[in-house]
Coordinates of C-alpha atoms in Angstrom, one line a residue:
M1 CA 102.0 113.8 56.9
R2 CA 102.4 116.7 54.5
L3 CA 105.6 117.8 56.3
Y4 CA 107.1 114.3 56.2
F5 CA 106.3 114.1 52.5
T6 CA 108.0 117.5 51.9
L7 CA 111.1 116.4 53.9
F8 CA 111.3 113.2 51.8
T9 CA 111.1 115.2 48.6
F10 CA 113.7 117.6 49.9
F11 CA 116.2 114.9 50.8
T12 CA 115.8 113.3 47.4
V13 CA 116.5 116.5 45.6
F14 CA 119.2 117.5 48.1
Y15 CA 121.4 114.5 47.5
A16 CA 120.7 114.6 43.7
N17 CA 122.0 118.2 43.6
T18 CA 125.7 117.6 44.0
S19 CA 126.6 121.2 43.0
Y20 CA 125.4 122.3 46.4
A21 CA 127.1 119.9 48.8
K22 CA 127.3 122.6 51.5
I23 CA 124.9 125.5 51.7
L24 CA 126.2 128.7 53.2
I25 CA 123.7 130.4 55.5
G26 CA 124.3 134.1 56.5
L27 CA 122.9 135.1 59.8
S28 CA 122.6 138.7 60.9
S29 CA 124.6 139.4 64.1
E30 CA 122.3 142.3 65.1
N31 CA 119.1 140.4 66.2
G32 CA 119.4 140.9 69.9
E33 CA 117.9 137.8 71.5
S34 CA 115.5 137.2 68.6
L35 CA 117.8 134.8 66.7
K36 CA 121.3 133.5 67.3
Y37 CA 123.3 130.4 66.2
S38 CA 124.9 128.3 68.9
Q39 CA 126.0 124.6 69.0
Q40 CA 124.4 124.0 65.5
Q41 CA 121.1 125.3 66.6
F42 CA 119.3 128.6 66.1
I43 CA 118.1 130.0 69.4
G44 CA 115.9 132.9 70.4
H45 CA 112.4 134.2 70.0
L46 CA 112.3 133.2 66.3
E47 CA 114.0 129.8 66.6
S48 CA 111.0 127.6 65.8
A49 CA 110.4 128.1 62.1
Y50 CA 114.1 128.8 61.2
N51 CA 115.2 125.6 63.0
C52 CA 112.4 123.7 61.2
V53 CA 113.8 124.8 57.8
V54 CA 117.4 124.2 58.7
E55 CA 116.8 120.8 60.1
G56 CA 115.7 119.8 56.6
L57 CA 119.3 120.5 55.4
N58 CA 120.4 117.4 57.4
G59 CA 123.6 119.1 58.5
Q60 CA 124.8 119.9 55.0
Y61 CA 125.3 123.6 55.7
S62 CA 127.5 126.1 57.4
V63 CA 126.6 129.4 59.1
T64 CA 128.5 132.7 59.0
T65 CA 127.4 135.5 61.3
V66 CA 128.0 139.0 60.1
P67 CA 126.5 142.5 60.6
Q68 CA 123.3 143.0 58.7
A69 CA 124.6 145.6 56.2
R70 CA 127.4 143.1 55.3
L71 CA 124.8 140.3 55.1
I72 CA 122.7 142.2 52.6
K73 CA 125.8 142.9 50.4
M74 CA 126.9 139.3 50.5
L75 CA 123.4 138.2 49.5
A76 CA 123.4 140.6 46.5
D77 CA 126.9 139.5 45.5
N78 CA 126.0 135.8 45.6
E79 CA 128.6 135.2 48.4
I80 CA 126.0 133.3 50.5
D81 CA 123.1 131.1 49.5
I82 CA 120.6 132.0 52.2
A83 CA 120.3 135.1 54.4
M84 CA 118.2 135.2 57.6
P85 CA 116.3 136.6 59.4
L86 CA 115.2 139.3 57.0
L87 CA 112.1 141.4 56.5
L88 CA 110.5 140.6 53.2
L89 CA 110.7 144.0 51.5
P90 CA 110.1 145.0 47.8
E91 CA 113.5 146.6 47.5
R92 CA 115.2 143.3 48.4
D93 CA 113.2 141.4 45.8
S94 CA 115.3 143.1 43.1
F95 CA 118.5 141.2 43.9
A96 CA 117.3 138.1 45.8
K97 CA 114.4 135.7 46.0
R98 CA 112.2 135.8 49.1
S99 CA 111.0 132.7 51.0
Q100 CA 107.5 132.1 52.2
T101 CA 106.6 134.2 55.2
L102 CA 107.8 132.5 58.4
Y103 CA 106.6 135.1 60.9
K104 CA 104.7 138.4 61.1
V105 CA 106.6 140.7 63.4
N106 CA 105.4 143.6 65.4
Y107 CA 107.2 146.9 65.0
E108 CA 106.9 150.0 67.2
L109 CA 107.4 153.6 66.2
I110 CA 109.1 155.5 69.0
T111 CA 108.7 159.3 69.4
H112 CA 108.0 162.0 72.0
P113 CA 104.4 162.6 73.0
H114 CA 102.6 165.6 71.4
K115 CA 100.2 167.9 73.1
Y116 CA 97.8 167.3 70.2
D117 CA 97.1 164.0 68.4
L118 CA 100.0 162.0 67.1
N119 CA 98.4 161.6 63.6
L120 CA 100.5 161.1 60.5
D121 CA 100.5 164.8 59.7
T122 CA 101.9 165.6 63.1
L123 CA 104.6 162.8 62.8
R124 CA 105.6 164.0 59.4
S125 CA 106.0 167.5 60.6
K126 CA 108.1 166.3 63.5
V127 CA 110.4 164.4 61.1
I128 CA 110.8 167.4 58.8
Q129 CA 111.9 169.4 61.9
Q130 CA 114.1 166.9 63.6
G131 CA 114.8 164.1 61.1
L132 CA 114.5 160.3 61.8
V133 CA 116.9 157.6 62.9
Y134 CA 117.2 153.9 62.2
K135 CA 119.5 151.0 62.7
R136 CA 121.7 150.6 59.7
G137 CA 121.3 147.5 57.5
T138 CA 117.8 146.8 58.7
G139 CA 114.3 147.3 57.2
A140 CA 113.5 150.0 59.8
R141 CA 114.0 152.8 57.3
S142 CA 111.7 151.3 54.7
L143 CA 109.0 150.6 57.3
L144 CA 109.2 154.2 58.6
F145 CA 109.0 155.7 55.1
R146 CA 106.1 153.5 54.3
Y147 CA 104.2 154.1 57.5
L148 CA 104.7 157.8 57.5
E149 CA 104.1 158.0 53.7
L150 CA 107.4 159.8 53.1
N151 CA 109.1 160.2 49.8
A152 CA 112.1 157.9 49.8
D153 CA 114.0 160.4 47.6
S154 CA 113.1 163.4 49.8
N155 CA 115.9 165.7 51.1
Q156 CA 113.5 167.7 53.3
F157 CA 114.8 166.2 56.5
Q158 CA 117.9 164.6 58.0
E159 CA 118.4 160.8 58.3
H160 CA 120.6 159.3 61.0
Q161 CA 122.0 155.8 60.9
V162 CA 123.2 154.1 64.1
N163 CA 124.8 150.7 64.9
T164 CA 122.4 149.4 67.5
W165 CA 118.7 149.5 68.2
R166 CA 119.3 151.1 71.6
Q167 CA 121.2 153.9 70.0
S168 CA 118.2 154.6 67.8
V169 CA 116.1 155.0 70.9
D170 CA 118.7 157.2 72.5
F171 CA 118.6 159.6 69.5
V172 CA 114.9 160.1 70.1
R173 CA 115.2 160.3 73.9
H174 CA 117.8 163.1 73.5
N175 CA 115.8 165.0 70.8
R176 CA 118.4 164.3 68.1
A177 CA 115.7 162.8 65.9
A178 CA 111.9 162.8 65.9
V179 CA 111.2 159.1 65.4
T180 CA 112.6 155.7 65.1
A181 CA 111.2 152.2 64.7
L182 CA 112.3 148.8 66.2
P183 CA 110.8 145.3 66.5
S184 CA 108.8 144.6 69.6
V185 CA 111.0 141.5 70.3
I186 CA 114.0 143.8 70.4
A187 CA 112.2 146.4 72.6
K188 CA 111.8 143.6 75.2
D189 CA 115.6 143.4 75.5
I190 CA 115.9 147.2 76.1
P191 CA 115.5 148.4 79.7
L192 CA 112.1 150.0 80.3
E193 CA 113.6 153.2 81.6
Y194 CA 114.9 153.9 78.0
F195 CA 111.2 154.4 77.0
D196 CA 110.3 156.8 79.9
G197 CA 108.7 159.9 78.5
L198 CA 108.4 158.4 75.0
E199 CA 105.3 157.3 73.0
R200 CA 105.3 153.8 71.6
I201 CA 103.0 153.4 68.5
K202 CA 102.2 150.0 67.0
M203 CA 103.0 149.9 63.3
P204 CA 101.5 147.7 60.6
T205 CA 102.9 144.2 60.9
P206 CA 105.6 143.3 58.3
E207 CA 106.5 139.8 57.2
L208 CA 109.7 138.0 58.1
G209 CA 111.5 135.1 56.4
F210 CA 114.7 134.6 54.6
Y211 CA 116.2 135.4 51.2
M212 CA 118.0 133.2 48.7
S213 CA 120.7 134.6 46.4
R214 CA 119.7 134.8 42.7
R215 CA 122.3 132.2 41.8
F216 CA 121.2 129.7 44.4
S217 CA 117.5 130.4 43.8
Q218 CA 117.8 129.0 40.3
T219 CA 118.5 125.5 41.6
T220 CA 115.9 122.8 42.2
L221 CA 117.3 122.5 45.8
A222 CA 116.1 126.1 46.4
E223 CA 112.6 125.2 45.3
S224 CA 112.5 122.4 47.9
I225 CA 113.8 124.7 50.6
N226 CA 111.0 127.2 49.9
A227 CA 108.4 124.4 50.0
L228 CA 109.8 123.3 53.3
A229 CA 109.6 126.9 54.6
N230 CA 105.9 126.9 53.7
Q231 CA 105.3 123.8 55.8
C232 CA 107.4 125.2 58.8
A233 CA 105.5 128.5 58.7
Q234 CA 102.2 126.6 59.1
Q235 CA 103.4 125.0 62.3
T236 CA 104.3 128.2 64.1

């Protein structure tokens, strides 16, 4: 009943807000099988909550699919209204407004085994020696720095950026970097042999949702979308 009431409220506000006759949604093209857009539907492991939110737009939206680094820039420049799927990170709060949490996603830290315990001190030492690697345009860097308690402004080690999740695993496999991090749903799409001889460590679970541009977030329509997101998250 609460969801129907929210939808009714949303539609009322939506049609009253003529300045946003068409909402532009930006979708990251680098999600593997976790979230894609096809035939006016989001499909993939994360489709449930995102489809729930978008269905509330009653077709009054368009979707553009771009690389994630480009998506973040478009969001910061107010070129899109909504960007998804995105980790809800403090550094992104400075230029966009986060949604309610739709999912909590599992991330894995990938590294080589160590003859002694793989505690944080050991992992930090490995990073200083070999550096770290992450997929560009994602929240993987922020999660690695937070988990390993590294100084984001440090120049003690080398950072590598790659274009795909699989490339980040390759860097570690071939000892070009000490660690990387990737979502567990993405790891499922990578052949198991890529992880042969590697250690997979479960990291603290970050929150996933979407962001609204600063310009769009100031509208009453944005408030209704966020309320709907809260309802959709409770159903997942």
